[in-house]
Tab-separated table of C-alpha atoms in Angstrom:
chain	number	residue	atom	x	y	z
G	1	UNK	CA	-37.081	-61.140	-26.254
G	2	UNK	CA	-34.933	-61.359	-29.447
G	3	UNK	CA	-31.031	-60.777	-28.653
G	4	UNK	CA	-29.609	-58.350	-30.636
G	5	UNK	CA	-26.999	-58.942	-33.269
G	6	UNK	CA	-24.094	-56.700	-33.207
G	7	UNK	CA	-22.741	-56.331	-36.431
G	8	UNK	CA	-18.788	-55.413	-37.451
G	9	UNK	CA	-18.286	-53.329	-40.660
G	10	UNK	CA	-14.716	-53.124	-41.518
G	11	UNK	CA	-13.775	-51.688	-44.750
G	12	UNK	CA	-12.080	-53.346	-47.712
G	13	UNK	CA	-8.461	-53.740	-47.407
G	14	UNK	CA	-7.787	-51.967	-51.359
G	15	UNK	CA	-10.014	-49.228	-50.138
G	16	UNK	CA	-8.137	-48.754	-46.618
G	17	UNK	CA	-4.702	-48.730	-49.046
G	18	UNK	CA	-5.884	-46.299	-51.235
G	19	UNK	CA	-6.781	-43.752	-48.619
G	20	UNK	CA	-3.380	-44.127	-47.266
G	21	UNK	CA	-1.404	-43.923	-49.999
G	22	UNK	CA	-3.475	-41.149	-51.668
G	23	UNK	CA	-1.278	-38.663	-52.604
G	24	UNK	CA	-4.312	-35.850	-52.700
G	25	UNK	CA	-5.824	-36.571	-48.958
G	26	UNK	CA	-1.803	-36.835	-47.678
G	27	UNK	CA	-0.267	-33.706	-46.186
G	28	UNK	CA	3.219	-32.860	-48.090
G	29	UNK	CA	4.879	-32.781	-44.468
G	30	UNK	CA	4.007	-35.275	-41.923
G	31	UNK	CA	2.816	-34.495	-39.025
G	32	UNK	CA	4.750	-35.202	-35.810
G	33	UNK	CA	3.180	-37.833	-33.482
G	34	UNK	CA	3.348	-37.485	-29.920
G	35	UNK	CA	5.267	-40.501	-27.657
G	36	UNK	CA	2.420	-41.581	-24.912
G	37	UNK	CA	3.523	-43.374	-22.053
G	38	UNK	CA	1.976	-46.439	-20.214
G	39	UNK	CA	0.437	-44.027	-18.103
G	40	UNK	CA	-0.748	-41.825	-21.295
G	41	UNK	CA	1.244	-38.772	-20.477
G	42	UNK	CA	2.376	-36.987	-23.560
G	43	UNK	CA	6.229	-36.780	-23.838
G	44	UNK	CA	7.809	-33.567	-24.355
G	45	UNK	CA	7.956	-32.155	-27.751
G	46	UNK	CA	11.946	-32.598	-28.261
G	47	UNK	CA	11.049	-36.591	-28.061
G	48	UNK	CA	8.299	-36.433	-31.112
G	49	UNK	CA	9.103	-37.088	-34.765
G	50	UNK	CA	11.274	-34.724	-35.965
G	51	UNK	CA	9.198	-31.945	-38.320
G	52	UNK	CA	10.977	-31.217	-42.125
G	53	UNK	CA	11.435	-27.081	-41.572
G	54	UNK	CA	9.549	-24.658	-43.486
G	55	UNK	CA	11.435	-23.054	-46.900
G	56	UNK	CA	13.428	-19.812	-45.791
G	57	UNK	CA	11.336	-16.713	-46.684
G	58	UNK	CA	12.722	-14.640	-49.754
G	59	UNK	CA	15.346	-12.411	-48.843
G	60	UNK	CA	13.689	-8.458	-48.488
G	61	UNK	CA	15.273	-6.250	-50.841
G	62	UNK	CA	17.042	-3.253	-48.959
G	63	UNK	CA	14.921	0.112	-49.331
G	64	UNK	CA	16.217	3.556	-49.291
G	65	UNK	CA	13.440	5.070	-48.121
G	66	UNK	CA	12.997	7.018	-45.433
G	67	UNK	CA	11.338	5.101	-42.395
G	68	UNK	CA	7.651	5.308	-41.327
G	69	UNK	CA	7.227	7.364	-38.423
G	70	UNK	CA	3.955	7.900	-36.505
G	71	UNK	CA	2.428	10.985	-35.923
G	72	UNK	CA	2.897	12.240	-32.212
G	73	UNK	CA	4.999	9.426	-31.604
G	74	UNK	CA	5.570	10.158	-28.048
G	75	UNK	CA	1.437	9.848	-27.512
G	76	UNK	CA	1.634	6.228	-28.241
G	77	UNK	CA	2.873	5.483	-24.901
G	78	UNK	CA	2.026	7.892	-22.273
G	79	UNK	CA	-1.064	7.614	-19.619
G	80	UNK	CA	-3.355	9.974	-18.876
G	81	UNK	CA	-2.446	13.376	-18.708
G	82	UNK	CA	-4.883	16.962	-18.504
G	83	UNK	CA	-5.109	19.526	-20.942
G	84	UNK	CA	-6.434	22.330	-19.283
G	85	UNK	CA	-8.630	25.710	-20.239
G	86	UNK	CA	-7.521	29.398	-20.238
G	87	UNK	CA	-10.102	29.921	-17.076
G	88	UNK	CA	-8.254	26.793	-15.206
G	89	UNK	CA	-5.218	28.644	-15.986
G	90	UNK	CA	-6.310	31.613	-14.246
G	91	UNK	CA	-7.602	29.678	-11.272
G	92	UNK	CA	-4.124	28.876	-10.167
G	93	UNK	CA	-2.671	30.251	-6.653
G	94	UNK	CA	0.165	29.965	-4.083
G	95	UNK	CA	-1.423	28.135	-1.401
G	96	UNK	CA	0.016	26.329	1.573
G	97	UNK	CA	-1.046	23.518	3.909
G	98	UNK	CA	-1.350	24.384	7.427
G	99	UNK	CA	0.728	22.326	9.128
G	100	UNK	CA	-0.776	20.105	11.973
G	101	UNK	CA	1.400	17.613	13.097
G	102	UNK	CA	5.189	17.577	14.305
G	103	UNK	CA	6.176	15.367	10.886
G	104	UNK	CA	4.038	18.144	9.000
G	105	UNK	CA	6.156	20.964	10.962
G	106	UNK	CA	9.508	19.132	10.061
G	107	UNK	CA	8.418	17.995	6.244
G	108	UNK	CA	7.882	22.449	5.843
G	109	UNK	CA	11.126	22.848	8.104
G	110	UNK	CA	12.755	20.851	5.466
G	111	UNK	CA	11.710	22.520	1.922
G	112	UNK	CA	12.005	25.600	3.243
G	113	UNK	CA	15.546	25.243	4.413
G	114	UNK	CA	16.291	23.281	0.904
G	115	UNK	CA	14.726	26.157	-0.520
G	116	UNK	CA	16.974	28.428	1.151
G	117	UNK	CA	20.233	26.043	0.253
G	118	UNK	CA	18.722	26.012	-3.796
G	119	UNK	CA	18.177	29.857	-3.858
G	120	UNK	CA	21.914	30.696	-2.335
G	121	UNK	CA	23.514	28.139	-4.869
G	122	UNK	CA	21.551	29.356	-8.293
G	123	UNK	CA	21.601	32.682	-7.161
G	124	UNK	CA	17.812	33.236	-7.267
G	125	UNK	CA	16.985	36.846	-7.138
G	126	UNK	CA	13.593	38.881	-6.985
G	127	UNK	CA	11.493	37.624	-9.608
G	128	UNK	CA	9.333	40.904	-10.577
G	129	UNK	CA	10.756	44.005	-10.534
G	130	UNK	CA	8.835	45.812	-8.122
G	131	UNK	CA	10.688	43.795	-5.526
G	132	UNK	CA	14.345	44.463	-7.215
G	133	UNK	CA	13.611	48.242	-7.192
G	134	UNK	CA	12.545	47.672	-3.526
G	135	UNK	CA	15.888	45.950	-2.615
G	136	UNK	CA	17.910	48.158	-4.356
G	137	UNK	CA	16.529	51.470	-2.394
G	138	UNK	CA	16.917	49.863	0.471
G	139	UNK	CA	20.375	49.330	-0.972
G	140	UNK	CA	20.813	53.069	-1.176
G	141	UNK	CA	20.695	52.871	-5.169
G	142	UNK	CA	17.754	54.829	-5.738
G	143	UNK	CA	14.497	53.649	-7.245
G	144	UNK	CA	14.619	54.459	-10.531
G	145	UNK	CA	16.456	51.809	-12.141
G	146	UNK	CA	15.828	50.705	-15.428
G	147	UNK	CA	14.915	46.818	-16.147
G	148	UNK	CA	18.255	46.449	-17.600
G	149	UNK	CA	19.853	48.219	-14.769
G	150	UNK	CA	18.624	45.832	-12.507
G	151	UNK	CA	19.135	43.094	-14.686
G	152	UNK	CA	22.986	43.936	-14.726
G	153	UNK	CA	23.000	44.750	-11.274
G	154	UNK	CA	22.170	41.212	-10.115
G	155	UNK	CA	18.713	42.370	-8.845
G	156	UNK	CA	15.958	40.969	-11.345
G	157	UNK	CA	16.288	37.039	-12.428
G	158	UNK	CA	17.663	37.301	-16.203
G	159	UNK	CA	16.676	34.803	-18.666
G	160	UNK	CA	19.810	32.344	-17.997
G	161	UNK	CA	19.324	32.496	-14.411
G	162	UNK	CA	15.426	31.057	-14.468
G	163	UNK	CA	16.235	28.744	-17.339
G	164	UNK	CA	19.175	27.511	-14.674
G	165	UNK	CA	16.769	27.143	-12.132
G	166	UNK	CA	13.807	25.353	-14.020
G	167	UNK	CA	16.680	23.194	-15.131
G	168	UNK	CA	17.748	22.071	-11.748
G	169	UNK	CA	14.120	22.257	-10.301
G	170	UNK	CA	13.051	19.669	-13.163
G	171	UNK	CA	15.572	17.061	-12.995
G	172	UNK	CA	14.378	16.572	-9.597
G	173	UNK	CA	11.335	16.852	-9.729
G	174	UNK	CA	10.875	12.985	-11.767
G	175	UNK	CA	12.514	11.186	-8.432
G	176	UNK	CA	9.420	10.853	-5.641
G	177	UNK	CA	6.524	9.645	-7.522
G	178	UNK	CA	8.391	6.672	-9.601
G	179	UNK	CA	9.883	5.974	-6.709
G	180	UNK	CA	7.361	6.141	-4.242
G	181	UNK	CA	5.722	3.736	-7.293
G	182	UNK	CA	8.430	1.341	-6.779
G	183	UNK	CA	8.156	0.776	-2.775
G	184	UNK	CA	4.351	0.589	-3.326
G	185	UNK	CA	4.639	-1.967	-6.313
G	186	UNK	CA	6.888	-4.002	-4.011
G	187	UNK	CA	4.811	-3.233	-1.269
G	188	UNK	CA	1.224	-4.791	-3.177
G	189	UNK	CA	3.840	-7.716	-3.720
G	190	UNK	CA	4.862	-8.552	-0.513
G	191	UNK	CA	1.439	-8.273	0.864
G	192	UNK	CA	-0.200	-10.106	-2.206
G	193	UNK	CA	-2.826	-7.637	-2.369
G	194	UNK	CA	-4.112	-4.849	-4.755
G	195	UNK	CA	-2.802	-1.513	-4.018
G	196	UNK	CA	-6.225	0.392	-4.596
G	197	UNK	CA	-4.801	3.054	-7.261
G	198	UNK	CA	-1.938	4.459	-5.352
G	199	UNK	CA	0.984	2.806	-8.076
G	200	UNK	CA	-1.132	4.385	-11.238
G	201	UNK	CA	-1.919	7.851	-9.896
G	202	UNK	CA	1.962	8.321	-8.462
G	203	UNK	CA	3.310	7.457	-12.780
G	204	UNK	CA	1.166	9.853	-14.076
G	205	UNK	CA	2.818	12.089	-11.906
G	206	UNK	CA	6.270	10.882	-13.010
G	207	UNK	CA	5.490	10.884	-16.092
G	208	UNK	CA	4.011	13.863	-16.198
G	209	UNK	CA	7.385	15.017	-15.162
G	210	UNK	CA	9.606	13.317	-17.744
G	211	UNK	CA	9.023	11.627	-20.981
G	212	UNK	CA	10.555	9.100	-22.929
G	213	UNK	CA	13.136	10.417	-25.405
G	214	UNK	CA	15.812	7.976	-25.783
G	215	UNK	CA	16.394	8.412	-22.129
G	216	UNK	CA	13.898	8.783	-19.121
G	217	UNK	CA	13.374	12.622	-19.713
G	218	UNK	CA	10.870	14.659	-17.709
G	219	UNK	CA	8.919	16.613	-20.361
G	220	UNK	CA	9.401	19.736	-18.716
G	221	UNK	CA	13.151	19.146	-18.691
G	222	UNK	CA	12.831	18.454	-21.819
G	223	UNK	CA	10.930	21.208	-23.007
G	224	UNK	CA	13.491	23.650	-21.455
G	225	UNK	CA	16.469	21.398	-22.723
G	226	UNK	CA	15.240	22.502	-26.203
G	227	UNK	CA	15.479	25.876	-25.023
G	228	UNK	CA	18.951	25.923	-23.417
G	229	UNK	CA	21.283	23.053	-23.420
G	230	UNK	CA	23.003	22.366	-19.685
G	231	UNK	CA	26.700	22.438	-19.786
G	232	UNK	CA	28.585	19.489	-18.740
G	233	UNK	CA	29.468	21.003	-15.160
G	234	UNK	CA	25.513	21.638	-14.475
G	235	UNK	CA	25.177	17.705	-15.752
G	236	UNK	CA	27.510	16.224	-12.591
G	237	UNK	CA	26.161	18.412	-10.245
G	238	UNK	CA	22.206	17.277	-11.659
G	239	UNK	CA	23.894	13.674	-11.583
G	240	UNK	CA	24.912	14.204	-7.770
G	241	UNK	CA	21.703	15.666	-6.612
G	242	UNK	CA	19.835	12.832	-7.836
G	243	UNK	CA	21.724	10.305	-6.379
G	244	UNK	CA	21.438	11.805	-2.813
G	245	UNK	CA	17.796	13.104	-3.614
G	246	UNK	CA	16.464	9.748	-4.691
G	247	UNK	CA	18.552	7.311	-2.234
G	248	UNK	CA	17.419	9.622	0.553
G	249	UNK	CA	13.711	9.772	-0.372
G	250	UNK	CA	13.737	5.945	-0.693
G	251	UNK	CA	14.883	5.468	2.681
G	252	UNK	CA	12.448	7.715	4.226
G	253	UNK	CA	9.941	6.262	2.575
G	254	UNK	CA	10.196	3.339	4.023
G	255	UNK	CA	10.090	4.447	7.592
G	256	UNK	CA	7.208	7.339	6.794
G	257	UNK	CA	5.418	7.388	3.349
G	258	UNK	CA	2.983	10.285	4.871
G	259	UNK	CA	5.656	12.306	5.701
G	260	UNK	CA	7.168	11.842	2.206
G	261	UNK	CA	3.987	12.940	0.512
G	262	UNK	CA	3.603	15.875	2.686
G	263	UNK	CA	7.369	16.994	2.086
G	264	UNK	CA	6.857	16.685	-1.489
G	265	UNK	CA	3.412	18.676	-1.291
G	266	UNK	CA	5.391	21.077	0.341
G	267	UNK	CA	7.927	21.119	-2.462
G	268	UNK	CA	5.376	21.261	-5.188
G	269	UNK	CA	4.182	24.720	-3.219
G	270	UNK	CA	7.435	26.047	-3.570
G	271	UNK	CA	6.992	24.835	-7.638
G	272	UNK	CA	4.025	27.294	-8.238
G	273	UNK	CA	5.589	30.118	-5.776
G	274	UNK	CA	8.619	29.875	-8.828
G	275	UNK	CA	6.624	29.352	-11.752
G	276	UNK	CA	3.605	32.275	-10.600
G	277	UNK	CA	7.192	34.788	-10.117
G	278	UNK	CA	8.072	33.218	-13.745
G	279	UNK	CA	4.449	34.485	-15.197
G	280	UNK	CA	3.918	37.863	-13.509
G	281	UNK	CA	7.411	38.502	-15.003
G	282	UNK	CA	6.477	37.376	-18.878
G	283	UNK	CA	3.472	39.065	-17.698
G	284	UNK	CA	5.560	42.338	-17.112
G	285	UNK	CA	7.609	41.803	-20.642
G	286	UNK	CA	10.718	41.390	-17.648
G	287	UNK	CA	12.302	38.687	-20.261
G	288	UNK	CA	12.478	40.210	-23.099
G	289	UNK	CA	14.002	37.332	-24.864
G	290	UNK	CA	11.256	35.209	-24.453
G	291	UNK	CA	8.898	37.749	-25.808
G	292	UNK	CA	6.535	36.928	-29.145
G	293	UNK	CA	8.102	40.056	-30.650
G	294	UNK	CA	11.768	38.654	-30.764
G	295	UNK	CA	10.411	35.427	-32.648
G	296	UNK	CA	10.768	33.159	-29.841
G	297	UNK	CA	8.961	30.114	-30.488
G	298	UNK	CA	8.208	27.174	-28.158
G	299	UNK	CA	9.498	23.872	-28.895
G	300	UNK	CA	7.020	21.882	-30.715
G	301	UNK	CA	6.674	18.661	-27.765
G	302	UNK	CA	5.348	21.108	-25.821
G	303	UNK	CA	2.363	22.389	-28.051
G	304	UNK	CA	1.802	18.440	-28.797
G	305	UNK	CA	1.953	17.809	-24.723
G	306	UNK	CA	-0.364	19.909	-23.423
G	307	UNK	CA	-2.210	20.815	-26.610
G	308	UNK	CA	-1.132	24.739	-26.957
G	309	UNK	CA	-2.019	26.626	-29.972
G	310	UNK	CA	0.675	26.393	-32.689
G	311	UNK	CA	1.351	30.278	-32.212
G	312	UNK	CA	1.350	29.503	-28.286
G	313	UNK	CA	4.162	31.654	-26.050
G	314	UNK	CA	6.533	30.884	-23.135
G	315	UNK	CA	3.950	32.498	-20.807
G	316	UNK	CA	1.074	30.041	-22.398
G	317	UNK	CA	3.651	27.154	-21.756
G	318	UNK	CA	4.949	28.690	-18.433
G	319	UNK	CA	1.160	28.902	-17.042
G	320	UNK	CA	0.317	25.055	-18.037
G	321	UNK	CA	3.948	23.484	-16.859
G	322	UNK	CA	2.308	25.915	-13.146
G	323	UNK	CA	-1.337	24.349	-13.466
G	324	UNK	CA	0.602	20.649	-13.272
G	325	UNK	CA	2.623	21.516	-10.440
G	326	UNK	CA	-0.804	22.294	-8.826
G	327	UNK	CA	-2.042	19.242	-9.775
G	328	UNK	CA	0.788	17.767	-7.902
G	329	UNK	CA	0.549	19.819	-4.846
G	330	UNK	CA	-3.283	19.092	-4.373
G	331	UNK	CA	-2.285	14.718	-4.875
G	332	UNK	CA	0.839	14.598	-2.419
G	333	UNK	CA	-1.149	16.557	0.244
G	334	UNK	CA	-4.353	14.681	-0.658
G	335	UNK	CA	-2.195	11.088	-0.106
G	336	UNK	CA	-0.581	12.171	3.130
G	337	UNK	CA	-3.902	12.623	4.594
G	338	UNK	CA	-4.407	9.312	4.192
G	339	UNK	CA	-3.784	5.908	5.436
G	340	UNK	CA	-1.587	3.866	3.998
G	341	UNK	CA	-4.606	1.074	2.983
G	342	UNK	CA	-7.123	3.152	1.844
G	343	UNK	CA	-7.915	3.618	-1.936
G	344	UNK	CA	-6.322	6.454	-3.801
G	345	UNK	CA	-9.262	8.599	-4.518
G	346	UNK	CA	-7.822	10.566	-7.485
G	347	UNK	CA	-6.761	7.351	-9.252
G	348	UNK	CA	-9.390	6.989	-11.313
G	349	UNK	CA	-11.027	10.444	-11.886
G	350	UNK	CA	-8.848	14.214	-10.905
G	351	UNK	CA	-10.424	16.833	-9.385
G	352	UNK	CA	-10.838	19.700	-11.766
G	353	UNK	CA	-7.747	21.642	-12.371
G	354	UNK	CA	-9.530	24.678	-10.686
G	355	UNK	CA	-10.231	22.689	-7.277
G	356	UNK	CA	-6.659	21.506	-7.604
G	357	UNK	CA	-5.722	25.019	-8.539
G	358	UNK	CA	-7.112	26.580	-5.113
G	359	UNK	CA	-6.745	24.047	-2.397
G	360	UNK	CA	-4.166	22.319	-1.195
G	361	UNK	CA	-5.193	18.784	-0.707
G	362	UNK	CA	-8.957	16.566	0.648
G	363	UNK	CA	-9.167	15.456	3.971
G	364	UNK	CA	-9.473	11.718	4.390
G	365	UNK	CA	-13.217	12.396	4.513
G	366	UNK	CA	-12.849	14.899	1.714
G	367	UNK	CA	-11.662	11.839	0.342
G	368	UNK	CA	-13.882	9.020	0.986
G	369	UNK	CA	-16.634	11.416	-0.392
G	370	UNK	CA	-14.887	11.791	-3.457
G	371	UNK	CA	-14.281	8.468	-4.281
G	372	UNK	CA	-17.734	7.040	-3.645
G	373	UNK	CA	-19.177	10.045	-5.845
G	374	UNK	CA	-17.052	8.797	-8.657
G	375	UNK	CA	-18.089	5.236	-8.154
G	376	UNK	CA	-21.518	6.542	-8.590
G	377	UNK	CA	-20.433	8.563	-11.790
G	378	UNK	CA	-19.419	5.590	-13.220
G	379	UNK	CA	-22.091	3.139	-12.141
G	380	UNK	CA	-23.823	5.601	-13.829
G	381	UNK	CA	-22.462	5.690	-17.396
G	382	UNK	CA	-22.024	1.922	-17.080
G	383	UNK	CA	-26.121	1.133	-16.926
G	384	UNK	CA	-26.693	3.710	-19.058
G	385	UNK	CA	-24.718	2.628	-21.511
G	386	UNK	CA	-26.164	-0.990	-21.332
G	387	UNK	CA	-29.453	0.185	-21.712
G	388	UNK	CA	-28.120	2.148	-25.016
G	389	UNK	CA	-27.153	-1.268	-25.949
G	390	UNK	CA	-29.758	-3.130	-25.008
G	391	UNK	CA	-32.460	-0.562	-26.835
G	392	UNK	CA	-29.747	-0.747	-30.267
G	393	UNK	CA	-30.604	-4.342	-30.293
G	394	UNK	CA	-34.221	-4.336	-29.902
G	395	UNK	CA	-34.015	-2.135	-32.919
G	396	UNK	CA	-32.726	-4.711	-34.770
C-alpha cells in the first residue's frame, strides 16, 4: 500500500504582508479582541481592547411644530373592552343573587347597609318622579307637584345630586378588581404556577373602570369629570374612602376571595339599580339639563370608548356605562361560585352582553360548560384556519 504524502501549503510571506497591510480589506476601526484564559473562558468585555467611539450624530435642529399625536390615543393601550348593540342595551335588568350561604347573607348584609350609609351622606332621593309625588302625599303635600316643585323640594334627584353620586360611586368602583389582580399575581408567584385567566379578566374590569389620563382615571370618572369638576372638599373625602375601601378589601381578600367577589357582585347590583333610576329619569325628560334640546353634548372619550354615535346623548352614554356594570355583576358572581384553582371561564371569551344583562352569574357547572364550549370554538377556528392555509398554498 503506498503511504500517503501530506503536503503543507503555506503562502508567500509578500503575499501574507500585503493582505495585512491592505488598506482596502482593513476595517477603519479595529475590532476589539477578546482576552481567553488558559481554560478558554472569554473575559469580560471591560478587559478587551478598548473600541475608538463612533462620531457624535449631528445636532437636530429645534422644530416649532406642533407634535404628532395619534389618533385615539388612549386605544393604543387598553385591553379588550365590548361595544354593545341597542337590543343588548335593552336587555339590561335589576337582578339579584339569591343568597345561599352565611358569607353570601353577610356579603348582601354589607352593601346594603353601605348602601344605606352612601344614600344618607349624598342625600339620594327618589329617582323618578312617580315615587317623589308618592312621598310627598304621604307627606301631606298633595300630589300634584310640578317636576320643579319636587326638584326644589328635595324630593326628585336634581342634576348635581346624581352627578355627586356617579362621582363618588366611580372613584370606587376602580379598587376590587386591580386589587384582587394584585393578590392573585402574587398569588401565581408564590405558588409558581399559572393562574388560569383570573389576573386578565379582573384588569379588564379595572380598566374598564378607569383609564389612563395622566393619572389612573376610571373612564367613567372620567367621563363625568368632563361633565362636572369635583370640588376640593369632595376630593379628600374620595381620597379617604379609598384608602379605607381598598386597605379593607385587601385584607379580606386574603382571608376570603369568594366572599369578596360576591360582595362586590352585590355592589355591582346596587350599580344598575342607580344607573336603571338614572335612565327611566332621562327617559322621563326628569333632567332637563342633560336633555338634546339644551345642546348638551357628551364628552368626546366617551363616544371613542364605547363607540356611540357622534350625535349620541347622556341617556345613550348612561345605558352603556349600565350594560358594563352588568357585565361586572354577572363576572364577580360568576368567580365566587368558583374555586379558587379552577380556570376563569370568561377570560378568554364573555358571555353576550344580553346573558350578562339577565342573570346574575354561572354556576361552577354553568361554568365548566362554558369554558370547554369555548375551547371547542376555538379548536375550531384554529383547524379551520390551517386548512385555509394549507389549501392557499396548494394553490400556489
Amino acid at each position: 500500500m503506498l503511504a500517503r504524502r501530506s503536503v503543507v501549503v503555506r503562502a508567500a510571506p509578500t503575499f501574507a504582508r500585503s493582505l495585512s497591510t491592505s488598506t482596502v480589506l482593513q476595517s477603519p476601526t479595529p475590532t476589539p479582541r477578546r482576552k481567553v484564559d488558559e481554560k478558554g473562558y472569554e473575559h469580560h468585555f471591560k478587559d478587551s481592547v478598548a473600541v475608538a467611539p463612533e462620531p457624535a450624530p449631528a445636532a437636530v435642529q429645534p422644530t416649532t411644530a406642533a407634535p404628532w399625536q395619534p389618533s385615539r390615543p388612549h386605544e393604543k393601550y387598553l385591553l379588550a373592552y365590548p361595544v354593545y348593540s341597542p337590543a343588548e342595551l335593552d336587555a339590561v335588568k335589576v337582578t339579584s343573587f339569591e343568597p345561599k350561604t352565611m358569607a353570601d347573607k353577610w356579603a348582601r348584609f354589607l352593601v346594603k347597609k353601605a348602601r344605606w350609609a352612601f344614600d344618607l351622606v349624598s342625600g339620594y332621593k327618589h329617582a323618578d318622579s312617580d315615587a317623589a309625588r308618592a312621598a310627598a302625599k304621604k307627606d301631606g303635600k298633595g300630589d300634584d307637584l310640578s317636576l320643579q316643585q319636587l326638584r326644589d323640594q328635595g324630593y326628585l334627584m336634581r342634576r348635581d345630586d346624581w352627578m355627586l353620586r356617579i362621582l363618588f360611586l366611580e372613584s370606587i368602583a376602580g379598587v376590587p378588581g386591580f386589587t384582587a389582580a394584585m393578590l392573585r399575581h402574587l398569588r401565581s408567584l408564590r405558588l409558581m404556577r399559572r393562574d388560569g385567566g383570573w389576573i386578565n379578566g379582573l384588569l379588564q374590569e379595572a380598566e374598564n373602570e378607569r383609564m389612563v389620563r395622566r393619572l389612573l382615571e376610571p373612564p367613567h370618572l372620567l367621563t363625568f369629570l368632563k361633565i362636572r369638576g369635583p370640588s376640593p372638599l369632595f376630593r379628600l373625602m374620595v381620597l379617604a374612602a379609598q384608602g379605607v375601601f381598598t386597605n379593607a378589601f385587601f385584607l379580606s381578600y386574603i382571608v376570603s376571595p369568594k366572599s369578596c367577589h360576591r360582595f362586590v357582585g352585590y355592589l355591582e347590583e346596587e350599580a344598575v339599580h342607580t344607573y336603571t333610576g338614572l335612565v327611566k329619569a332621562l327617559e322621563r325628560n326628569e333632567v332637563p339639563e342633560w336633555a338634546p334640546e339644551t345642546g348638551f353634548r357628551v364628552p368626546q372619550i366617551s363616544i371613542d370608548y364605547w363607540r356611540l354615535p357622534q350625535d349620541a346623548t347622556m341617556l345613550d352614554l348612561v345605558r352603556a356605562v349600565r350594560a358594563d356594570e352588568a357585565g361586572h355583576r354577572f363576572v364577580n358572581h360568576t368567580l365566587a361560585n368558583l374555586g379558587q384553582d379552577d380556570p376563569n371561564p370568561t377570560s378568554f371569551k364573555h358571555a353576550s352582553a344580553t346573558v350578562q344583562g339577565t342573570q346574575t352569574g354561572f354556576s361552577r357547572d354553568e361554568s365548566i360548560a362554558w369554558a370547554k364550549q369555548v375551547e371547542e370554538e376555538m379548536t375550531s377556528a384554529k383547524k379551520a384556519g390551517e386548512e385555509e392555509m394549507r389549501k392557499l398554498e396548494e394553490r400556489k
